Tab-separated table of C-alpha atoms in Angstrom:
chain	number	residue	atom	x	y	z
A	62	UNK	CA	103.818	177.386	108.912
A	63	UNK	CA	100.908	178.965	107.132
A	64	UNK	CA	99.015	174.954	107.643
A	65	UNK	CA	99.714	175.101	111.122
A	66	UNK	CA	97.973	178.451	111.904
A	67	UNK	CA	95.341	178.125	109.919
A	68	UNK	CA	94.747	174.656	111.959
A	69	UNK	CA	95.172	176.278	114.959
A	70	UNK	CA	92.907	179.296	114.419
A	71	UNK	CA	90.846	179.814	110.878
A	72	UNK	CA	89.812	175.973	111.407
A	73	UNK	CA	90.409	174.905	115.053
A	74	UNK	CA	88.412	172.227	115.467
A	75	UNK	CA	87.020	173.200	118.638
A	76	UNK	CA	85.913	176.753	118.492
A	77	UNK	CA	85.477	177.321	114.713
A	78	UNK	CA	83.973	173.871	113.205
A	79	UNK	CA	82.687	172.687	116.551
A	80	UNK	CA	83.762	168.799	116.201
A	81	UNK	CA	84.631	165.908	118.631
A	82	UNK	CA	82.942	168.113	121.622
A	83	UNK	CA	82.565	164.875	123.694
A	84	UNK	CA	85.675	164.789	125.602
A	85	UNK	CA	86.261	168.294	125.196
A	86	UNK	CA	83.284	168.850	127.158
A	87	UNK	CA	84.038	166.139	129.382
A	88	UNK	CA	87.306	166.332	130.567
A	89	UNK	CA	88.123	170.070	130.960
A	90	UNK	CA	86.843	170.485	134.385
A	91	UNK	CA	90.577	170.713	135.912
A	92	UNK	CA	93.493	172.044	133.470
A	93	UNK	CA	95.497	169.167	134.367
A	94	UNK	CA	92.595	166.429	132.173
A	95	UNK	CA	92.677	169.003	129.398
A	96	UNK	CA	95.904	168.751	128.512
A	97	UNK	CA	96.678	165.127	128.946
A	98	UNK	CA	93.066	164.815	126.443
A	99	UNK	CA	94.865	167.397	124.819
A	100	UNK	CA	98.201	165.502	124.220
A	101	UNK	CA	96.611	162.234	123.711
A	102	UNK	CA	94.796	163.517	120.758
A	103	UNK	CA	97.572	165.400	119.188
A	104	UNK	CA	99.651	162.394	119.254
A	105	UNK	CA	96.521	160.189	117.703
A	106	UNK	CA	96.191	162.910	114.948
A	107	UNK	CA	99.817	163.564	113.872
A	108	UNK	CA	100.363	159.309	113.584
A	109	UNK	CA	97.149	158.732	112.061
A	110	UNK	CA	97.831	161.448	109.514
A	111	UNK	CA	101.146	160.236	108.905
A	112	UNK	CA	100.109	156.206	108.502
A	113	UNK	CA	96.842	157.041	106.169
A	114	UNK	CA	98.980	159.487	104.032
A	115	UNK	CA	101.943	156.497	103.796
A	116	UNK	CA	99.492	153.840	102.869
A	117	UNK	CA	96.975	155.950	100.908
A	118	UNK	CA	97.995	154.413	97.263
A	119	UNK	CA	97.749	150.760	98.878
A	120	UNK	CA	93.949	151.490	100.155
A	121	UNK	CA	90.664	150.474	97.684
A	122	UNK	CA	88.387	153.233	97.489
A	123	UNK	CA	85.255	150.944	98.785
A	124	UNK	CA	86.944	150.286	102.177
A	125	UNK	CA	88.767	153.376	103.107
A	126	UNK	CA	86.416	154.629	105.971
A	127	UNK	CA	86.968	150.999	107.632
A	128	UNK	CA	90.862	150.822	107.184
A	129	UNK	CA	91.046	154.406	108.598
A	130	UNK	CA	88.767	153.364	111.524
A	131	UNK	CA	90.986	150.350	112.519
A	132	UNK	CA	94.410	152.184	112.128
A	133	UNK	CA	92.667	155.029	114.284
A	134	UNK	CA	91.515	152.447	117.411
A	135	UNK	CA	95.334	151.102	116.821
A	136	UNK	CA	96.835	153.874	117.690
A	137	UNK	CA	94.383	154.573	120.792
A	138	UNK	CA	94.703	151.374	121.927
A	139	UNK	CA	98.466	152.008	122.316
A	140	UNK	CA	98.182	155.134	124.182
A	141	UNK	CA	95.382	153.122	126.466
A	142	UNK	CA	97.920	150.740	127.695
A	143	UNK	CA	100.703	153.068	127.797
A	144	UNK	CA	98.618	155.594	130.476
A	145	UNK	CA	96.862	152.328	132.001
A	146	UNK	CA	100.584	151.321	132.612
A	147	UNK	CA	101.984	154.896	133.631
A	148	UNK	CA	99.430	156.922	134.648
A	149	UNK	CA	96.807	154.689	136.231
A	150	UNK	CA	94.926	157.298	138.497
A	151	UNK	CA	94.837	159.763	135.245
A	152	UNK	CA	93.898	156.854	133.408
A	153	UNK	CA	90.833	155.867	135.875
A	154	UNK	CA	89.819	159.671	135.236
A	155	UNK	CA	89.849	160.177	131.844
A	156	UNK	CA	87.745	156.736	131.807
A	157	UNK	CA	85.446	155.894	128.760
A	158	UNK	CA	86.357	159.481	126.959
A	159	UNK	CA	90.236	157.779	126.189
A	160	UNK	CA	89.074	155.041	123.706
A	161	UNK	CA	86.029	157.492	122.440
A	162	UNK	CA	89.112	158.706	121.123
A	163	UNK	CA	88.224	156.335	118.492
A	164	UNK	CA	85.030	158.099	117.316
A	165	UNK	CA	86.363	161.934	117.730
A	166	UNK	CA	84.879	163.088	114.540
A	167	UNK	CA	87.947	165.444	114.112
A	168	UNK	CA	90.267	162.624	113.468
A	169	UNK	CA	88.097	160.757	110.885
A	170	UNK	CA	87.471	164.082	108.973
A	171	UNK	CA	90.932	164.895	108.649
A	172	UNK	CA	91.916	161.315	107.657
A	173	UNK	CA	89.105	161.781	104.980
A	174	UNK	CA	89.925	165.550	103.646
A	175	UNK	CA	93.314	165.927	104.420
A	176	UNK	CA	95.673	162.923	104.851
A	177	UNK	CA	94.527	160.680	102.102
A	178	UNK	CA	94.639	163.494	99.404
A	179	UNK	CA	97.711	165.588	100.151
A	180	UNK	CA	101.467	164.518	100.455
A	181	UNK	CA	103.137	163.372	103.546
A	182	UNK	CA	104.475	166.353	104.631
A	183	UNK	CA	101.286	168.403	103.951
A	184	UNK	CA	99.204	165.941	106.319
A	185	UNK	CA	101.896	165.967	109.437
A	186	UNK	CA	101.379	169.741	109.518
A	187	UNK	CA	97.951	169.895	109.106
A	188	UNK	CA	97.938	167.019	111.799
A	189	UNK	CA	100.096	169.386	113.755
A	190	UNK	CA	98.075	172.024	113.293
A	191	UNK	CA	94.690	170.526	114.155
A	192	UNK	CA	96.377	168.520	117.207
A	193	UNK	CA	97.250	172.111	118.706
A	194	UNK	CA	94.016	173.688	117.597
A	195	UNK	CA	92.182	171.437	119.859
A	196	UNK	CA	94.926	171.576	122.613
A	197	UNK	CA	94.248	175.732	122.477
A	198	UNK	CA	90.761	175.368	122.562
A	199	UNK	CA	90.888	172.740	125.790
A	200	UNK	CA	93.539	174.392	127.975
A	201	UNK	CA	91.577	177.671	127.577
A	202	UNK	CA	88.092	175.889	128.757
A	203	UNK	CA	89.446	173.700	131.231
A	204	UNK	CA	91.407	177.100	132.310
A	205	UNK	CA	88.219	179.166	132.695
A	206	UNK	CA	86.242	176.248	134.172
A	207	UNK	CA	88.382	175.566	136.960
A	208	UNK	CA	89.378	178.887	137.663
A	209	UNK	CA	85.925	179.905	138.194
A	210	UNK	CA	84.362	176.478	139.475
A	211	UNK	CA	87.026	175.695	142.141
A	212	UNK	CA	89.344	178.787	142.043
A	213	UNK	CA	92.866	176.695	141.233
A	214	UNK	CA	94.959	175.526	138.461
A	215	UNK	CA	95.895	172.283	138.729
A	216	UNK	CA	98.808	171.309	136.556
A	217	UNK	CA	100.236	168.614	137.875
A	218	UNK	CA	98.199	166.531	140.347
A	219	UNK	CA	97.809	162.309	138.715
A	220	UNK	CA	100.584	163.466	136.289
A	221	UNK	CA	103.075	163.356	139.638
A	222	UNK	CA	103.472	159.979	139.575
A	223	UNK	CA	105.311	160.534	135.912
A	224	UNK	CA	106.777	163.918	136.922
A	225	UNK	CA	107.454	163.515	140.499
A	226	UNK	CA	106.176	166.690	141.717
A	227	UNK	CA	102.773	168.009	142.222
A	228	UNK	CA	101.790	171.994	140.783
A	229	UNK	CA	98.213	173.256	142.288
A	230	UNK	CA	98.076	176.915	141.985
A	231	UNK	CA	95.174	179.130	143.875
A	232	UNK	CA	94.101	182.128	141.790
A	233	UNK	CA	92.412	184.266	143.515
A	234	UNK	CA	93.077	184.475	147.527
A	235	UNK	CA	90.372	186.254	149.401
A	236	UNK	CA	86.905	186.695	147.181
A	237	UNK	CA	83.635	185.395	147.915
A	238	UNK	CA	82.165	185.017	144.317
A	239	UNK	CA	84.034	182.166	143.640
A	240	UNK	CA	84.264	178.944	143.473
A	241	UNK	CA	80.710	178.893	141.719
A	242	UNK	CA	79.865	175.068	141.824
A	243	UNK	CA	78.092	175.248	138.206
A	244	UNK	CA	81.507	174.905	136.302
A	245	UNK	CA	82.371	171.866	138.079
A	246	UNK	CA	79.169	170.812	136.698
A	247	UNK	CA	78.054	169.685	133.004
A	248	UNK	CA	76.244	172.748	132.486
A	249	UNK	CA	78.911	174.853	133.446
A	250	UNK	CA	80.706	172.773	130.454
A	251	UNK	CA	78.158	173.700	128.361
A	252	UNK	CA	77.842	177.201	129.124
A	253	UNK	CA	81.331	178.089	129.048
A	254	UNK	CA	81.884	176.392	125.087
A	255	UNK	CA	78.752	178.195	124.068
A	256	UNK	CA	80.054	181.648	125.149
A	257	UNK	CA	83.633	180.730	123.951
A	258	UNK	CA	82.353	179.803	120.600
A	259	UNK	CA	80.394	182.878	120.187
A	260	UNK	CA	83.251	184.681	121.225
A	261	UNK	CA	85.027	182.936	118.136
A	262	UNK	CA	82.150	183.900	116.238
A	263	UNK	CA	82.413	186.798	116.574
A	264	UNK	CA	86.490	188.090	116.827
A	265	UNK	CA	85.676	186.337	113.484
A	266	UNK	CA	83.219	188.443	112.033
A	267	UNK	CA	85.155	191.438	112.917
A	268	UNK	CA	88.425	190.385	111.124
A	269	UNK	CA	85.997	189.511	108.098
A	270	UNK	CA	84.344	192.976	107.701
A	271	UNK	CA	88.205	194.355	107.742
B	56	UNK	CA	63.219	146.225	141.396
B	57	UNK	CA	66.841	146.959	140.830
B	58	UNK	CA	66.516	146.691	137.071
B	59	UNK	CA	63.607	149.193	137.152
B	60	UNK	CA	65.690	151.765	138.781
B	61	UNK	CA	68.782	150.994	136.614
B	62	UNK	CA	66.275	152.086	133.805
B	63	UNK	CA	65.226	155.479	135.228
B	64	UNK	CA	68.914	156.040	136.071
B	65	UNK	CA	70.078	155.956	132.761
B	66	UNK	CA	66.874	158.023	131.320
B	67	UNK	CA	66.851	160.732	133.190
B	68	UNK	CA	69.131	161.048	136.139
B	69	UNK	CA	72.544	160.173	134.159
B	70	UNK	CA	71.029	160.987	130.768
B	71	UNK	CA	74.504	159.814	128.197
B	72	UNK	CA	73.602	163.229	126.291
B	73	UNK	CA	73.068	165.881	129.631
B	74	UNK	CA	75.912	164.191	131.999
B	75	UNK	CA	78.396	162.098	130.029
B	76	UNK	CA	78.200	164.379	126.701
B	77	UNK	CA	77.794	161.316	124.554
B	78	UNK	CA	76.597	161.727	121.312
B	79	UNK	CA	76.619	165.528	121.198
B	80	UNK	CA	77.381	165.146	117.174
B	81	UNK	CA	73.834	164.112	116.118
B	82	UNK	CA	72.284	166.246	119.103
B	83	UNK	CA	74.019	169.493	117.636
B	84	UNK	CA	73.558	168.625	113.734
B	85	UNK	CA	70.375	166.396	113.381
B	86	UNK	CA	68.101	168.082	116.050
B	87	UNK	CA	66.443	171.087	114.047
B	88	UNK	CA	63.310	168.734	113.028
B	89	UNK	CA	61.395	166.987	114.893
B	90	UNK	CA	60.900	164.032	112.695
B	91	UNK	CA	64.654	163.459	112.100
B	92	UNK	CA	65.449	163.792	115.776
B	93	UNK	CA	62.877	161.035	116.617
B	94	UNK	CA	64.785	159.077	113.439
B	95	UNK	CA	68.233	159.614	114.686
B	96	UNK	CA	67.137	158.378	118.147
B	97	UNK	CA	65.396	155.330	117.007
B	98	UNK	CA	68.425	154.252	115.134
B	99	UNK	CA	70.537	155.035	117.603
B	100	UNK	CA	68.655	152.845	119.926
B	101	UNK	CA	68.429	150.091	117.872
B	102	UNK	CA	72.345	150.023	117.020
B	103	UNK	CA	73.077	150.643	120.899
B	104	UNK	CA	71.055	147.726	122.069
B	105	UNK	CA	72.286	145.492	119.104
B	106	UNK	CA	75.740	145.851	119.940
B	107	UNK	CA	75.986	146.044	123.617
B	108	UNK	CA	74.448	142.576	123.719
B	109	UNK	CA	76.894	141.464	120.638
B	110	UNK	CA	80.004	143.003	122.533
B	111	UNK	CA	78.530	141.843	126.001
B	112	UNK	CA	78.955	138.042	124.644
B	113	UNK	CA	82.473	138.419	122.391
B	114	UNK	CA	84.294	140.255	125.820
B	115	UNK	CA	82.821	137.605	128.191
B	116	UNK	CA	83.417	134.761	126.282
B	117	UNK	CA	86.225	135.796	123.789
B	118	UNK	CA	88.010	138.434	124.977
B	119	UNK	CA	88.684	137.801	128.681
B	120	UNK	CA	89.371	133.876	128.219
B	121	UNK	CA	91.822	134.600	126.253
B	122	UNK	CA	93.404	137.903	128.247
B	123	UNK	CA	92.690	139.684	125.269
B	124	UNK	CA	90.522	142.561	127.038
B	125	UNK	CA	93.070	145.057	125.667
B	126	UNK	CA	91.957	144.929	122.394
B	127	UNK	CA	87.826	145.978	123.161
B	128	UNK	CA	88.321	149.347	121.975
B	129	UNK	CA	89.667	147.816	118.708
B	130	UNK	CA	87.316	145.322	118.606
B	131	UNK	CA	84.380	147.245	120.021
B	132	UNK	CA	84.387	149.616	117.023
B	133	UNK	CA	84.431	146.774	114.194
B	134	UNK	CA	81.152	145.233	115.708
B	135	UNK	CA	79.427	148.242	115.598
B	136	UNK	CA	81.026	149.452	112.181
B	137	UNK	CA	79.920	145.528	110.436
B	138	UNK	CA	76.627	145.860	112.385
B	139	UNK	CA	75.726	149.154	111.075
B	140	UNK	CA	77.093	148.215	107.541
B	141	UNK	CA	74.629	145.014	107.743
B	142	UNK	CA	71.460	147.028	109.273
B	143	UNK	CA	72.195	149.396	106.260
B	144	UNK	CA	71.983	146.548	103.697
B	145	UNK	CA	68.719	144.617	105.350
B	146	UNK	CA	66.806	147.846	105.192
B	147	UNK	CA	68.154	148.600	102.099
B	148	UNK	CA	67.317	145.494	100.552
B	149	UNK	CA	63.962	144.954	102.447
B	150	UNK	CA	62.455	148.397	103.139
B	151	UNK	CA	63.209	150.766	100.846
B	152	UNK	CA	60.555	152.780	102.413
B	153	UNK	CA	62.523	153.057	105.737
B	154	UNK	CA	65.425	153.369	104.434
B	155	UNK	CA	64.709	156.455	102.554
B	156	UNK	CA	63.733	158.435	105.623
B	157	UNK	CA	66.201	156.746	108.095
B	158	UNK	CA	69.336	155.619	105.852
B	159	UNK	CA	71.732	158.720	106.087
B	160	UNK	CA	71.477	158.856	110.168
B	161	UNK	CA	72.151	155.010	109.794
B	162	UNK	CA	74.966	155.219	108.750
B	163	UNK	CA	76.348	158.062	110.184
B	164	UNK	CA	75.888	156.020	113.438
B	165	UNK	CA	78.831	154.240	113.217
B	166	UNK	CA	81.043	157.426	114.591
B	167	UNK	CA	78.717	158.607	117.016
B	168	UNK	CA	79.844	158.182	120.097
B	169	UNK	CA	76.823	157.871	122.287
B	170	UNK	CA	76.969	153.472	120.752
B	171	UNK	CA	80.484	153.105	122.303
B	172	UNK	CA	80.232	154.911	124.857
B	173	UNK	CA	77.536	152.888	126.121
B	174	UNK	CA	79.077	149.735	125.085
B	175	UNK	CA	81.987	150.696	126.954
B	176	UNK	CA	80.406	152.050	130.321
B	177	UNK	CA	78.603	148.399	129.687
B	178	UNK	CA	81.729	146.779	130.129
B	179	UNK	CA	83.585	148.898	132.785
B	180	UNK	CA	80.678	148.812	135.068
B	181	UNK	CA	80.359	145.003	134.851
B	182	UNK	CA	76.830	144.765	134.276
B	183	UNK	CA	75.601	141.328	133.663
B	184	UNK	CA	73.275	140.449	130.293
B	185	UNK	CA	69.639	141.404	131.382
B	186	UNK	CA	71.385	144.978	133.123
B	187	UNK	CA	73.256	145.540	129.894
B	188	UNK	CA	70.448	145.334	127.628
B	189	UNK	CA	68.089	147.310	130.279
B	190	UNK	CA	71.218	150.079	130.885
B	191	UNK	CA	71.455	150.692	126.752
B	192	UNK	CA	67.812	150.498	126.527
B	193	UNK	CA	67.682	152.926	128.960
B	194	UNK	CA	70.518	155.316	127.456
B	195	UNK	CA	69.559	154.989	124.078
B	196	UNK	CA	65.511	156.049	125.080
B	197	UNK	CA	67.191	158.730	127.039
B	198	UNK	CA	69.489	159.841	124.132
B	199	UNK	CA	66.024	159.682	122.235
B	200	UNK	CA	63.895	161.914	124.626
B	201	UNK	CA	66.409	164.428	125.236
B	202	UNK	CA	67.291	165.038	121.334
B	203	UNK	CA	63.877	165.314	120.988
B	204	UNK	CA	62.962	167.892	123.524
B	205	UNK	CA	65.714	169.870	122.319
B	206	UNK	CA	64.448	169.842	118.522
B	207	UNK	CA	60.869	171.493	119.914
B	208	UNK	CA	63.115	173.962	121.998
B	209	UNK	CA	64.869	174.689	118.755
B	210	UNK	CA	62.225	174.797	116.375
B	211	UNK	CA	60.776	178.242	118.676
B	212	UNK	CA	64.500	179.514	119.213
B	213	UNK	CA	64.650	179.741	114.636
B	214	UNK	CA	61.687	182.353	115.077
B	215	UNK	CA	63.551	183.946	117.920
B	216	UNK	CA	65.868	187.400	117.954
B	217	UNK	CA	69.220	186.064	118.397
B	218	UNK	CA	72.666	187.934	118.639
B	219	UNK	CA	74.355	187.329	115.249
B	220	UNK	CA	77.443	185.599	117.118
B	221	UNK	CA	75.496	183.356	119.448
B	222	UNK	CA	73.226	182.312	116.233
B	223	UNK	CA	73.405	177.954	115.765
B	224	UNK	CA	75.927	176.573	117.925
B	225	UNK	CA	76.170	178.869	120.544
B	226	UNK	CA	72.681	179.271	121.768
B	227	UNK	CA	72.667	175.343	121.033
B	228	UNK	CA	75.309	174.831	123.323
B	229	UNK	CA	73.784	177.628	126.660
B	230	UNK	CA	70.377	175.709	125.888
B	231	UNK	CA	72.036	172.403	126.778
B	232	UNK	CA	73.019	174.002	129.020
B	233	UNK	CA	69.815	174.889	130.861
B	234	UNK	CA	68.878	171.574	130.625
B	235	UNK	CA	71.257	169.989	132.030
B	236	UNK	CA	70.401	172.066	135.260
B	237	UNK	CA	67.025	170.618	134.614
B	238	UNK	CA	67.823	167.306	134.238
B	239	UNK	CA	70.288	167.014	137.558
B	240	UNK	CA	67.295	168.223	139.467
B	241	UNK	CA	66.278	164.605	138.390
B	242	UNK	CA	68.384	163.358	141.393
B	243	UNK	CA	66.542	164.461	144.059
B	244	UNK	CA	63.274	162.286	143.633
């Protein structure tokens, strides 16, 4: 329990140790993309922490970053075909940021430092822990970007050809501040991690100094 | 003509750093000096050209006879990985010079994402051989000229007062911010 907070909040790997911002940054401009990035990653991290930690004795020191590479662009590759196959609109969406799965720093780094050190059990929840970490830190940006840029939350929209039904909420009804086109935008990406992480920064201070 | 505005496309008006957040790793961590951000981006370039022409030729003529095209990601990442293993070892071996300033960002290279990304927007945007190398070319100078403007930026903003939470990241992050504003202006000419 104790590994999966301190995944989720001392070391998320969003907000505190600012890694794999590409498709965070990216996809979060409706809440729907976040979470299926979201998902896709957890399920990438909790495998690929399981495998390396399983194989770890069988792996030479010299190649271990390339073994770890290929087992990581395995596993995307599988969750590729499986949203080509069920999700293809979702799929078209997400685009190029699904295989840069691949090269999401987070995922190396805790191949690296956690899985092919520690015991099996240790690197599932610290997989686990991660994997929800960066699921926290993309539902609440793609949360605040859309609510701002376009004044819904969409959570089920491409995912209704899985689910069957569609789930578009409108937030606020009669305002005329919003929808402020910049979050739609990259730079409202930007902005919006910046102030998020400084807000990290500094809830984190605070609990220090107590 | 086409080629020429393919080029300025990918420099400044879809810039791989400002609109596609590619590469945001090196442009967050390497960008404080000058000198190493014009390092990072050279390398970068070089590795980004090398292996979108590489991959260009093993999907056209390996992958999709064979209705293989499923495995690029896969296969995608062990070009660039071998590539940036061999670069490593020439300029090892032949300029030890080089490789002293320019050997760590080599081979960091290999998991930055701004190289597959490109190789991969290569591929789903069916560009043929001469718009592939121009398109990376044009990426790679723009991943280049934006890291770069954004080391000067925060060389001044080290001297500057910052609030203690928004200190490294943070203001990093609002001044990409700003220039991404900048650089979407771009579109208009």
């Amino acid at each position: 329990m104790k590994k999966i907070i301190n995944g989720i909040i001392y070391e998320n790997p969003i907000l505190v140790s600012t890694l794999g911002l590409c498709g965070a940054l990216a996809v979060t401009n409706k809440v729907e993309n976040g979470i299926v990035m979201s998902i896709c990653v957890l399920i990438v991290l909790l495998l690929s922490n399981t495998i390396i930690s399983i194989i770890k004795k069988l792996v030479p020191e010299n190649v271990k970053i390339p073994v770890f590479i290929i087992i990581i662009a395995t596993l995307v590759t599988i969750i590729e075909i499986l949203l080509k196959k069920y999700a293809p609109s979702l799929y078209q969406i997400l685009g190029i940021y699904i295989p840069l799965i691949v090269v999401n720093c987070i995922i190396l780094g805790r191949a690296i430092s956690v899985a092919s050190k520690e015991k099996i059990t240790t690197s599932i929840l610290d997989g686990l822990g991660v994997g929800l970490g960066y699921s926290l830190a993309l539902i609440l940006l793609s949360t605040i970007r859309e609510v701002l840029g376009n004044n819904t939350i969409t959570l089920m929209d491409n995912l209704s050809a899985i689910t069957g039904y569609k789930a578009i909420y409108k937030v606020f009804p009669n305002n005329e501040i919003i929808p402020l086109n910049i979050f739609n935008k990259q730079a409202g990406a930007f902005l919006t991690l910046g102030i998020l992480i400084a807000l990290a920064k500094y809830i984190g201070g605070k609990h220090e100094s107590n | 003509m086409n080629l020429i505005s393919l080029f300025i496309t990918s420099v400044l008006t879809e810039n791989i750093v400002l609109t596609k957040f590619l590469g945001l790793c090196p442009f967050f961590g390497n960008s404080k000096k000058e000198e190493t951000a014009l390092a990072m981006g050279l390398c970068v370039t070089l590795v980004t050209t090398l292996s979108s022409v590489i991959t260009y030729f093993i999907y056209h003529l390996i992958l999709v006879p064979t209705k293989t095209e499923y495995l690029s990601t896969l296969m995608f990442i062990l070009v660039i990985a071998s590539l940036v293993q061999l670069l490593v070892l020439i300029i090892k071996n032949k300029y030890k010079k080089l490789y002293k300033s320019l050997g760590i960002y080599l081979s960091l290279i290999t998991t930055n994402c701004a190289v597959l990304g490109v190789v991969l927007l290569n591929i789903n945007n069916n560009y043929n051989l001469l718009e592939t190398i121009v398109y990376s070319l044009g990426s790679s100078i723009g991943f280049m000229l934006v890291i770069y403007v954004f080391s000067t930026i925060r060389e001044r903003l080290e001297q500057s007062d910052i609030p203690k939470c928004f200190q490294g990241i943070p203001i990093a992050l609002i001044t990409a911010s700003i220039m991404a504003l900048i650089f979407e202006r771009f579109k208009g000419i």
